[in-house]
Coordinates of C-alpha atoms in Angstrom, one line a residue:
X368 CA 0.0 0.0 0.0
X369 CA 1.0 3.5 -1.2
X370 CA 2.2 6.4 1.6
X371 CA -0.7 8.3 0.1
X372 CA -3.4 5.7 0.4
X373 CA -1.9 5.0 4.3
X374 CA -2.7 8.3 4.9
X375 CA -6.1 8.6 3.7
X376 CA -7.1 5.3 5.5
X377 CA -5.7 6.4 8.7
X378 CA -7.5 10.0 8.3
X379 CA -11.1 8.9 7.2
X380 CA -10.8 6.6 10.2
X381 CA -9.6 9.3 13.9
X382 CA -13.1 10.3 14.2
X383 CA -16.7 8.8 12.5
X384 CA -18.2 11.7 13.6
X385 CA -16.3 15.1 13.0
X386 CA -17.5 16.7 10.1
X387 CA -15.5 16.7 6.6
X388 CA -17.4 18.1 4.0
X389 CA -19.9 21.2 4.3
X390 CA -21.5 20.9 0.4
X391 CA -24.5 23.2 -0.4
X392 CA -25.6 23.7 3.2
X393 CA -24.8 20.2 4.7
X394 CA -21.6 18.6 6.2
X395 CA -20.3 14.9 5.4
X396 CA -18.6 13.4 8.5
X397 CA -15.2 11.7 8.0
X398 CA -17.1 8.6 8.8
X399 CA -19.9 8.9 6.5
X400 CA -16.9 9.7 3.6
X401 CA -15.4 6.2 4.6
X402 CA -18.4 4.3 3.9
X403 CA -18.9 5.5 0.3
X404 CA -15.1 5.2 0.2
X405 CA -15.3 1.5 1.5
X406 CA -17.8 0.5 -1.3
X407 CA -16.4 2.3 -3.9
X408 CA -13.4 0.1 -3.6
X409 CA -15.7 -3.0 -2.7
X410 CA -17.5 -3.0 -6.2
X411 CA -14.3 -1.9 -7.9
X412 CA -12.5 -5.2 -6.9
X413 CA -15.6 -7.4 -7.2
X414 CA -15.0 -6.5 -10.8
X415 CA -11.5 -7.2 -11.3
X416 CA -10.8 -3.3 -11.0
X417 CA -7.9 -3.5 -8.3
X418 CA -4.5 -1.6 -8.2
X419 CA -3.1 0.2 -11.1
X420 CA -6.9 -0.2 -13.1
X421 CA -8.0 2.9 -14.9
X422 CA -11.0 4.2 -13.3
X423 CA -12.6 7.5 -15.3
X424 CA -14.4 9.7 -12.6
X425 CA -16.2 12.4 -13.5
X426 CA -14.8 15.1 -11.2
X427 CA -17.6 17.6 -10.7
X428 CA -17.1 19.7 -7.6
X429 CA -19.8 17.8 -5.7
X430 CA -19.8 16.0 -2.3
X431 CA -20.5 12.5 -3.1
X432 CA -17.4 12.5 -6.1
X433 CA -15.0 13.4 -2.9
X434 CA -15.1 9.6 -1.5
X435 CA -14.5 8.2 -4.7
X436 CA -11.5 9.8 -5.2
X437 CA -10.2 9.0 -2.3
X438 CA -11.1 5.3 -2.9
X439 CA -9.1 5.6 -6.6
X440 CA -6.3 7.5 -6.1
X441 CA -2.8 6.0 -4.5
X442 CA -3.2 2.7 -5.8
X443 CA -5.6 2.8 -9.1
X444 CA -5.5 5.6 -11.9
X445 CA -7.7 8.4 -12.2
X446 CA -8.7 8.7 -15.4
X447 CA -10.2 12.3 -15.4
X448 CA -13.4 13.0 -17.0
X449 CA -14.9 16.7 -17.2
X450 CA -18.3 16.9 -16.8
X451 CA -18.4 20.9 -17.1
X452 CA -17.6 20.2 -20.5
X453 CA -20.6 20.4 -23.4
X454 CA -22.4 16.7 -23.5
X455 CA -21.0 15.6 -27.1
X456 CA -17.5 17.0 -26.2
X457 CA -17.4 14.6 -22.8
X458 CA -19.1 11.7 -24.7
X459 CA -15.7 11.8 -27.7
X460 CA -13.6 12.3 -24.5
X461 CA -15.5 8.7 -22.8
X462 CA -14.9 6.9 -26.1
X463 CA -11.3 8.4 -26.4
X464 CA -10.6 7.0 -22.9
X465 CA -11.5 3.7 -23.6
X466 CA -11.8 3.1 -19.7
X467 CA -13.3 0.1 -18.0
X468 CA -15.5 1.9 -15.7
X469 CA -16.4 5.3 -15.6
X470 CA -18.3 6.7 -12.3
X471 CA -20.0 9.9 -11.6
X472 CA -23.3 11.6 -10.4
X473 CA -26.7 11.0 -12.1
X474 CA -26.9 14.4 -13.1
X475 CA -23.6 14.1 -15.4
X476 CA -24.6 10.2 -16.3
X477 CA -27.9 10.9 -17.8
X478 CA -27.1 13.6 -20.4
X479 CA -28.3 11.7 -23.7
X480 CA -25.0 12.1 -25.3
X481 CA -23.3 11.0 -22.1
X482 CA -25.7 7.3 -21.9
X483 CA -25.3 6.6 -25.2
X484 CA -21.3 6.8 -25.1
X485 CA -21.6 4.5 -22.1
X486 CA -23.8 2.3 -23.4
X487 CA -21.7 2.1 -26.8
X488 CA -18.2 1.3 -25.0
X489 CA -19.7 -1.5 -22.2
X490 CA -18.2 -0.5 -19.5
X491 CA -18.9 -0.6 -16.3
X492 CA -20.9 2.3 -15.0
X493 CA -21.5 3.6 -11.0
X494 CA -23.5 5.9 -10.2
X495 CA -22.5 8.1 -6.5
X496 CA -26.2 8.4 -5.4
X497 CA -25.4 10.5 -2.1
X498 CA -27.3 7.9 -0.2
X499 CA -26.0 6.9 3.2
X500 CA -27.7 3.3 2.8
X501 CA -26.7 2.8 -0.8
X502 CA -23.9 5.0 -1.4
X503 CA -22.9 3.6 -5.3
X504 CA -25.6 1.9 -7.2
X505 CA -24.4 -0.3 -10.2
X506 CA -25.7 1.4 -13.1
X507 CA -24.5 -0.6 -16.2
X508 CA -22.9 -4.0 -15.7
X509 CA -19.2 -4.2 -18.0
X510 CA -19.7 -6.0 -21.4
X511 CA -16.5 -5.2 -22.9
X512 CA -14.2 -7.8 -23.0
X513 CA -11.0 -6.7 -21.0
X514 CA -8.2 -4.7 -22.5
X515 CA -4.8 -3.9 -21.9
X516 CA -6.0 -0.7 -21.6
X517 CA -7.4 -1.3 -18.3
X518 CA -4.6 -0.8 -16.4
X519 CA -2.0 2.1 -16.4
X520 CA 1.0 0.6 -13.9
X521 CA 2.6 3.3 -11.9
X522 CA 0.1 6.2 -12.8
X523 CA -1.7 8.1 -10.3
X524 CA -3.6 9.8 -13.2
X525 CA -4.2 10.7 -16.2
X526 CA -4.7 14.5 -16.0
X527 CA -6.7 16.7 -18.5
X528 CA -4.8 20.0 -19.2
X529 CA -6.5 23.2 -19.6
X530 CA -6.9 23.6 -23.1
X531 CA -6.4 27.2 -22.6
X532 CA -4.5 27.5 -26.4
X533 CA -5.1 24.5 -27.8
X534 CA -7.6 20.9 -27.5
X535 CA -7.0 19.8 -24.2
X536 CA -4.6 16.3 -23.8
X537 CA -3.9 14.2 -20.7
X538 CA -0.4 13.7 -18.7
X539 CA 0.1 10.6 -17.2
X540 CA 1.0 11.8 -13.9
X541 CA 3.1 8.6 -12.5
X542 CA 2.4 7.6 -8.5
X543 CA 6.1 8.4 -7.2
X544 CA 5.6 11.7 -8.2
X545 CA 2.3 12.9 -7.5
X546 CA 2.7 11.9 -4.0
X547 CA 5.7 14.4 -3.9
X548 CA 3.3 16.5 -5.0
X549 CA 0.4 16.0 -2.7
X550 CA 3.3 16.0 0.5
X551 CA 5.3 18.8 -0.7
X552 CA 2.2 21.2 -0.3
X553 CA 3.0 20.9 3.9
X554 CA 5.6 23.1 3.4
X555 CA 3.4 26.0 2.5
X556 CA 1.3 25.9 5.9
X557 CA 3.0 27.1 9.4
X558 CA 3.0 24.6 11.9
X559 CA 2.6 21.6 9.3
X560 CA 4.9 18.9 8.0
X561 CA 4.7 16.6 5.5
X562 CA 6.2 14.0 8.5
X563 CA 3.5 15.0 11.4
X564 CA 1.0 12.0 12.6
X565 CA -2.3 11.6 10.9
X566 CA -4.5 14.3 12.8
X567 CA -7.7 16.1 12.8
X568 CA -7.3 19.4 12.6
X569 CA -9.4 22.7 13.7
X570 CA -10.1 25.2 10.6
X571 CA -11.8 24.7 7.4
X572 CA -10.1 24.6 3.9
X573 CA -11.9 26.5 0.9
X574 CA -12.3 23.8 -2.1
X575 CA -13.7 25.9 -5.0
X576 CA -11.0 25.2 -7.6
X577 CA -12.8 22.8 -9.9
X578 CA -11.1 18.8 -9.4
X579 CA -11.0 18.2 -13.1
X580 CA -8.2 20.7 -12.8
X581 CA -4.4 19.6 -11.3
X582 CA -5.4 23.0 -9.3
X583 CA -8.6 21.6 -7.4
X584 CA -7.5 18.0 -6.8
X585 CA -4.5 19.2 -5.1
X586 CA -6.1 21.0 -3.1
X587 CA -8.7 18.3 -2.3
X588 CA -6.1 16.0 -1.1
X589 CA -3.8 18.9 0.7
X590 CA -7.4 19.1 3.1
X591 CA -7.5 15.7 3.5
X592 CA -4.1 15.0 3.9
X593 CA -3.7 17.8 6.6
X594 CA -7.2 16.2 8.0
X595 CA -9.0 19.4 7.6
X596 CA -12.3 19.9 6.5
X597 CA -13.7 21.7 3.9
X598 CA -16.8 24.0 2.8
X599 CA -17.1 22.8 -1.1
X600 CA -18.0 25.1 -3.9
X601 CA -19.2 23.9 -7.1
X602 CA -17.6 26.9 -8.8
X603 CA -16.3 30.0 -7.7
X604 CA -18.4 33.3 -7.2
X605 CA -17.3 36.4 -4.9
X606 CA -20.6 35.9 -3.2
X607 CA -20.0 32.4 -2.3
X608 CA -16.4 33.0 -1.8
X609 CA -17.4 35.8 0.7
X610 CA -20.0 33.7 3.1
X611 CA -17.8 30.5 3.1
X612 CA -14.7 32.9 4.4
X613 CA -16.9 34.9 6.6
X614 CA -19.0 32.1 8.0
X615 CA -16.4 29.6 8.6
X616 CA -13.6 31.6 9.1
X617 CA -11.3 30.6 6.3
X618 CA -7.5 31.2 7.2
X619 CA -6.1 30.6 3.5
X620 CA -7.9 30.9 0.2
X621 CA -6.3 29.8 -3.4
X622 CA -7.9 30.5 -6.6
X623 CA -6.3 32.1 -9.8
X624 CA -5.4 36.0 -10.2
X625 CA -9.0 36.6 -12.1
X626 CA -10.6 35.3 -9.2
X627 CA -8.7 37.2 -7.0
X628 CA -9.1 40.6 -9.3
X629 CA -13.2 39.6 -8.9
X630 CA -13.1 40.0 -5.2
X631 CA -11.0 43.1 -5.6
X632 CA -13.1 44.8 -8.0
X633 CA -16.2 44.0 -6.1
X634 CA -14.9 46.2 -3.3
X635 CA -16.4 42.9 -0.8
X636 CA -16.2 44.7 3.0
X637 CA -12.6 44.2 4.3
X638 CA -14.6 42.8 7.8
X639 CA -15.8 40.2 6.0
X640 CA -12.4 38.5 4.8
X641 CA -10.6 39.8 8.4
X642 CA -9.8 36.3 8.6
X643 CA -7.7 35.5 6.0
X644 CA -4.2 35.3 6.4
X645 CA -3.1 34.3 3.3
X646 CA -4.5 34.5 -0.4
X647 CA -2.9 31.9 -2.7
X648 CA -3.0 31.9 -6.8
X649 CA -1.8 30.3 -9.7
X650 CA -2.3 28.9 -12.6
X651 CA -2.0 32.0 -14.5
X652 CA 0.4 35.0 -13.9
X653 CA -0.5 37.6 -11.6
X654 CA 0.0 41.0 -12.4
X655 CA 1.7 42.5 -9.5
X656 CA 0.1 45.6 -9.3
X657 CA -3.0 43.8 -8.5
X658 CA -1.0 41.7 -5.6
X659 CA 0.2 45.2 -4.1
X660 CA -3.8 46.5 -4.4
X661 CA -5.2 43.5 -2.6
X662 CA -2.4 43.7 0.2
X663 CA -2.8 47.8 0.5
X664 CA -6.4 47.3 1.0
X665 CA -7.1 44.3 2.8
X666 CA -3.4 43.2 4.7
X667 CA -3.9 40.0 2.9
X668 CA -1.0 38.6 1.7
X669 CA -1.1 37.8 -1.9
X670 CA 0.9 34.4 -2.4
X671 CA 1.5 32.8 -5.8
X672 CA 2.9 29.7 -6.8
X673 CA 3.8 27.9 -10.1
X674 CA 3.3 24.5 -11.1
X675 CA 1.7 23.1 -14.8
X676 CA -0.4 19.9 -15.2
X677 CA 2.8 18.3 -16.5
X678 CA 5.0 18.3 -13.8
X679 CA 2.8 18.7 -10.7
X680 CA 3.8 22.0 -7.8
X681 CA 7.2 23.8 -8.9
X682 CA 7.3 26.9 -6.8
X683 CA 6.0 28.9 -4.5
X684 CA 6.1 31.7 -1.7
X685 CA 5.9 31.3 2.2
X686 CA 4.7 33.7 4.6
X687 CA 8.4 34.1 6.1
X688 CA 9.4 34.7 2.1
X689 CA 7.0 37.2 2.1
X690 CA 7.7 39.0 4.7
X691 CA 11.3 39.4 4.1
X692 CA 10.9 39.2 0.4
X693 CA 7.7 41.0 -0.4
X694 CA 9.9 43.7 -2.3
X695 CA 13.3 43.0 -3.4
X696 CA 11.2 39.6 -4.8
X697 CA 8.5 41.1 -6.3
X698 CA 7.0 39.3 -9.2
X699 CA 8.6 36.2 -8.5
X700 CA 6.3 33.2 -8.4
X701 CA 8.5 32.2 -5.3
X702 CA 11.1 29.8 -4.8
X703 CA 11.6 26.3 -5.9
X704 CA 10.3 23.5 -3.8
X705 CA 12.8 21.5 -1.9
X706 CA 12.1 18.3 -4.2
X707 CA 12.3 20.2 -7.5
X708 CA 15.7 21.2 -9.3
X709 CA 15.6 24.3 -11.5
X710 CA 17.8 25.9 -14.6
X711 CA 17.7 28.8 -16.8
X712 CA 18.8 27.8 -20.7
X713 CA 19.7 29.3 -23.7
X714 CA 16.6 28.4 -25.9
X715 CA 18.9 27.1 -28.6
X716 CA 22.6 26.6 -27.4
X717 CA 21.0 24.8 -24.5
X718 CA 23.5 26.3 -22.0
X719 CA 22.5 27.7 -18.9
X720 CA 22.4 31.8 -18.3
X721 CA 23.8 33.9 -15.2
X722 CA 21.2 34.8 -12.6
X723 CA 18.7 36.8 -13.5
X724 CA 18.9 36.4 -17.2
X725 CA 16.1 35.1 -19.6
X726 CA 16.0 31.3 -20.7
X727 CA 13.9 28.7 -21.1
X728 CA 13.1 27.0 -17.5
X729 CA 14.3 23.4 -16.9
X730 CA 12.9 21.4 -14.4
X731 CA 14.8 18.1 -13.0
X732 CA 12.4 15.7 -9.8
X733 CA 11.0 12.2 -9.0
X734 CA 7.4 14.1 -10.0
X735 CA 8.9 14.5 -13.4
X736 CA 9.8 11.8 -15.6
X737 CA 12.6 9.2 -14.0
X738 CA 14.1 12.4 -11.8
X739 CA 17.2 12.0 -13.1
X740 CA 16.9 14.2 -16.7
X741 CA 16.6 18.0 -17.2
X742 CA 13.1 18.3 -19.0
X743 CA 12.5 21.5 -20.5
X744 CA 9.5 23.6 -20.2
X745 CA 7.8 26.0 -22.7
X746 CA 8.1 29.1 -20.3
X747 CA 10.5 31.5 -20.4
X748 CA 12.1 32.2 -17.0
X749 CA 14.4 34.0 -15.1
X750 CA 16.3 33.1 -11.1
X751 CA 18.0 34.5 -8.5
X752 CA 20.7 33.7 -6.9
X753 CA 18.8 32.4 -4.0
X754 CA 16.1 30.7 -5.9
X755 CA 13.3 32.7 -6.3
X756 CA 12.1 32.4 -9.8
X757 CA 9.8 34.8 -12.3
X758 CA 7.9 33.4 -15.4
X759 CA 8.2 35.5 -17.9
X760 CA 6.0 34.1 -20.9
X761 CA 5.2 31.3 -22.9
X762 CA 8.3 30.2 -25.6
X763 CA 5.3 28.4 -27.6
X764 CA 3.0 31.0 -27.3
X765 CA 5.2 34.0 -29.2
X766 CA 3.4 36.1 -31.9
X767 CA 5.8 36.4 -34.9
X768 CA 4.6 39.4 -36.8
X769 CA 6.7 39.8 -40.1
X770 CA 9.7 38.9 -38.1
X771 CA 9.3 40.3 -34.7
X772 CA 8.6 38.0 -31.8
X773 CA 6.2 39.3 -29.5
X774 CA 5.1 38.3 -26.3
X775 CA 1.4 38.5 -25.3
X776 CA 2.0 39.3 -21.9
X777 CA 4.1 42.3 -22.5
X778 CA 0.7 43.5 -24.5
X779 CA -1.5 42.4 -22.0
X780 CA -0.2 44.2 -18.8
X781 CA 0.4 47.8 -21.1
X782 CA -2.9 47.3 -21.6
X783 CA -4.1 46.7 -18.5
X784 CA -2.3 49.5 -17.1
X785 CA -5.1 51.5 -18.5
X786 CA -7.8 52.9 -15.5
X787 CA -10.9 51.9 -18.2
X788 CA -9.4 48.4 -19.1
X789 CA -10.2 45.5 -16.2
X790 CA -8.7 42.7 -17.8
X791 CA -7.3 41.8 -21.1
X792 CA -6.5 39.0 -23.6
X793 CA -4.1 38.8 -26.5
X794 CA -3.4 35.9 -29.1
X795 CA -2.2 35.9 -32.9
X796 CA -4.3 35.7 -35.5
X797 CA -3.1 34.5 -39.1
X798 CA -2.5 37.1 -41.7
X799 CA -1.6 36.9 -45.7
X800 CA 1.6 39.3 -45.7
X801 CA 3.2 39.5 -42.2
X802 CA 2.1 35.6 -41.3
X803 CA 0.8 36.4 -37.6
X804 CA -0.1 39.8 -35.9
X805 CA -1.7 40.0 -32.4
X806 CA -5.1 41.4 -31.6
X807 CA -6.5 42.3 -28.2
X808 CA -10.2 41.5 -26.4
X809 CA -11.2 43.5 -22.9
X810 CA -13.6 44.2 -20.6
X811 CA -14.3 47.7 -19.6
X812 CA -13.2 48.7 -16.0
X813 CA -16.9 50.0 -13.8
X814 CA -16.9 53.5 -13.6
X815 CA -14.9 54.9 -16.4
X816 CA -15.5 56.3 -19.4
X817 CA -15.0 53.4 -21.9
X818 CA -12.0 54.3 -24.3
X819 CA -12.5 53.7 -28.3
X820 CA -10.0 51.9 -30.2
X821 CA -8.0 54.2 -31.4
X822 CA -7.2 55.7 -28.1
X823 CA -6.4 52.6 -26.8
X824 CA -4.1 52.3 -29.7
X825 CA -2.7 55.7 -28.7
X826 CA -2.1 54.6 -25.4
X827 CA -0.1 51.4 -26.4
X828 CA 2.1 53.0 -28.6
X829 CA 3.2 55.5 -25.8
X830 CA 4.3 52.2 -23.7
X831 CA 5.5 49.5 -26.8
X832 CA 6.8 49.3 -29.6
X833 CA 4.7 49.6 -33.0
X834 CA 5.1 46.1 -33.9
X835 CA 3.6 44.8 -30.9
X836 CA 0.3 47.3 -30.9
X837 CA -2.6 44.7 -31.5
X838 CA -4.2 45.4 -35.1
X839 CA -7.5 44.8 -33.4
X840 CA -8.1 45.9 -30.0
X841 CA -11.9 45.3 -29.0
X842 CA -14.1 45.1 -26.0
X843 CA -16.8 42.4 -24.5
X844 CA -19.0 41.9 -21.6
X845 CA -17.5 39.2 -20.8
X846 CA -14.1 36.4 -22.2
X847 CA -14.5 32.8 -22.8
X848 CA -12.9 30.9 -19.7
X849 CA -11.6 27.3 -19.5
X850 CA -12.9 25.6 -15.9
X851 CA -10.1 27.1 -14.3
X852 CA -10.8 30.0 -15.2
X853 CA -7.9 31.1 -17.5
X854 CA -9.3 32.7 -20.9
X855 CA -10.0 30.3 -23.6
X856 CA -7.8 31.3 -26.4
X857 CA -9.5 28.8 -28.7
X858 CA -12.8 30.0 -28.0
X859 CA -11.8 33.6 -27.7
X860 CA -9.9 33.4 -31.1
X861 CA -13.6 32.4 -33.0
X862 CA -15.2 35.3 -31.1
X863 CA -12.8 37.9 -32.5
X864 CA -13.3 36.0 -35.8
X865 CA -17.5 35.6 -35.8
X866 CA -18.4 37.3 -32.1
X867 CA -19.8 40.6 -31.9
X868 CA -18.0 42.6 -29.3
X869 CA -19.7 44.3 -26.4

């Protein structure tokens, strides 16, 4: 049995009764989480589904889904499905999988699209009803003959990316180092080691970050694995956000910079988050004006870390880090976890750069590949002396434009500089003579006098060069967002193609 999977058994079993899960208005105990955990992996081995068997769950933020992830991960594979997705897209995704068993709520089994897919492969089907007597109810019995598909040896799961730029694919994220890290994330909490006895422990963790994400199952099993409960969120909203802090006085919070920028632009009452010590985000770069806002206004520290679906949590800041670092630091996406070995590279000589130059980032640890080989990344990176490191764009996601390389984030933060522009997106678009140029989506800032075009043009040419001024700079209610909550640049790209702006 797995470290991981010791852990969870000894957690789900210090107390039947404490509560674990508060999920639209009602709590889970610990014990009533075992029970549905205990038949979960009852019906999986009575059908020849034991370790290293691909199970796909669809991960909906919802309370009965918690148990069975428990139950699969550390010795099986999760094989993770998406329910937010649009029904035929998660029916392709079923087939695609060709897993043995796929389990999930009734809400996300009974789409049409969904059944049919099921039905069509013969697998096995559970349904998590919610119900304390009968916790998983066998919904289709397996017809397909088995396959070596079936199993994935080693592999804690097979994670979905984002999709933000392009059709979403799944890492095989292998056991060894998905453990390091689901243990590494002790580091980031005073008082807590990844070494410390199974415990309950006082507090309540936020879980609003959707599971289908690397994001929101990490922190699923940081709670558990710290034996904290947690008030569940099916999605994030300030107002829900704001009750769950104020109600249950939540001590840490993480959710990416536009979630973050939400709750500052809402102006929510500074009584009502006095608990939080700590706001955490990732996932997407934070602008560090906005960091500095939220920290003038509320004392909240503003802590951002850096990971990718590939290779798990890669860095990150401390409170002690931010305290003595908060300035001379600033911008970094903190420093590199103790298990994880960084370098700065030429992109094409492959040799590494002084401190504080730009490179590509490579990335050496037993959560990527063997641990033994430098695998590069597709950011572009720069690190200190003393390890604290800054992402500084995307190597795969430069705009050529007759030539010139641009980056989108360089475009992005002029233009967010402007008091009328809340939040912006950037991305290439193909064109006959120059072969890419970039164009530019936002939504207005409340309370100012909306700017046209050409005077955000104007602007941008006082603060960039003229090559990197988008051709196209245009404004909507509202930008396409992948479930966590980074703009769809797919989607966004046939918008500013076919979409009528705001």
């Amino acid at each position: 049995m797995s470290q991981l999977k010791e852990r969870i058994k000894a957690i789900l079993t210090l107390d039947a009764a404490a509560p674990a899960i508060e999920f639209d208005g009602k709590w889970s105990t610990w014990g009533e989480i075992e029970r549905t955990y205990r038949a979960v992996d009852t019906v999986l081995d009575a059908n020849g589904l034991g370790n290293d068997s691909r199970i796909g769950l669809m991960l909906r933020n919802h309370a009965a889904v918690v148990p069975a992830v428990l139950a699969v991960i550390g010795d099986r594979c999760v094989v993770t499905l998406n329910p937010m997705f649009q029904a035929s897209k998660l029916a392709d995704d079923i087939r695609s999988t060709q897993v043995p068993v796929v389990v999930g709520i009734s809400a996300d089994l009974d789409a049409p699209e969904v059944a049919a897919a099921l039905a069509e492969g013969g697998c096995l089907v559970l349904e998590l009803t919610g119900d304390a007597d009968t916790p998983v109810k066998v919904r289709q019995e397996r017809t397909s003959a088995p396959a070596s598909t079936d199993t994935a040896p080693g592999v804690a799961v097979e994670m979905l990316t984002s999709g933000t730029t392009g059709a979403p694919k799944r890492i095989a994220m292998k056991r060894i180092g998905f453990e390091e890290s689901v243990f590494a994330a002790a580091r980031f909490e005073k008082g807590r080691s990844a070494d410390d006895a199974p415990m309950l422990r006082k507090g309540v963790q936020l879980l609003m970050a959707p599971f289908s994400h690397i994001g929101g199952l990490l922190a699923l099993m940081n709670a558990v694995m710290a034996g904290r409960s947690g008030a569940l969120l099916p999605k994030f909203t300030v107002e829900g956000f704001r009750d769950a802090v104020k109600r249950h006085g939540i001590k840490a919070a993480s959710a990416p910079p536009a979630a973050l920028k939400m709750v500052y632009d809402a102006n929510v009452p500074k009584e009502d988050l006095v608990s939080l010590k700590a706001f955490r985000t990732g996932t997407a770069p934070l602008d560090p004006d906005l960091a500095d806002a939220f920290y003038e206004r509320y004392g909240i520290p503003v802590l951002q870390n850096y990971g990718a679906t590939e290779f798990g949590g890669v860095a990150g800041w401390t409170i002690a880090d931010f305290e003595a670092h908060r300035v001379d630091r600033r911008g970094a996406v903190g420093r590199l976890n103790p298990n994880v070995q960084g370098r700065v590279v030429d992109a094409e000589t492959g040799a590494e750069v002084p401190a504080n130059e730009i490179g590509i980032l490579e990335l050496k640890s037993r959560q990527i590949g063997d641990g033994t080989q430098w695998l590069r990344t597709t950011d572009l990176a720069k690190m200190s002396e003393d390890g604290f490191l800054w992402i500084t764009g995307r190597a795969d996601n430069v705009i050529i434009r007759g030539g010139f390389k641009i980056q989108p984030d360089d475009v992005v933060r002029a233009l967010e500089s402007h008091p009328a522009v809340s939040e912006a997106s950037v991305i290439a678009m193909p064109d006959d003579r120059l072969g890419q140029v970039p164009v530019a989506a936002f939504l207005a800032a409340s309370g100012q006098e909306v700017p046209s075009e050409a005077q955000l043009k104007a602007f941008l040419k006082e603060k960039l060069t003229a090559y990197q001024v988008p051709v196209s700079i245009r404004r909507f209610d509202a930008l396409p967002r992948t479930p966590s909550m980074k703009v769809d640049q797919r989607a966004l790209r046939e918008l500013m193609t076919t979409g009528s702006a705001a």
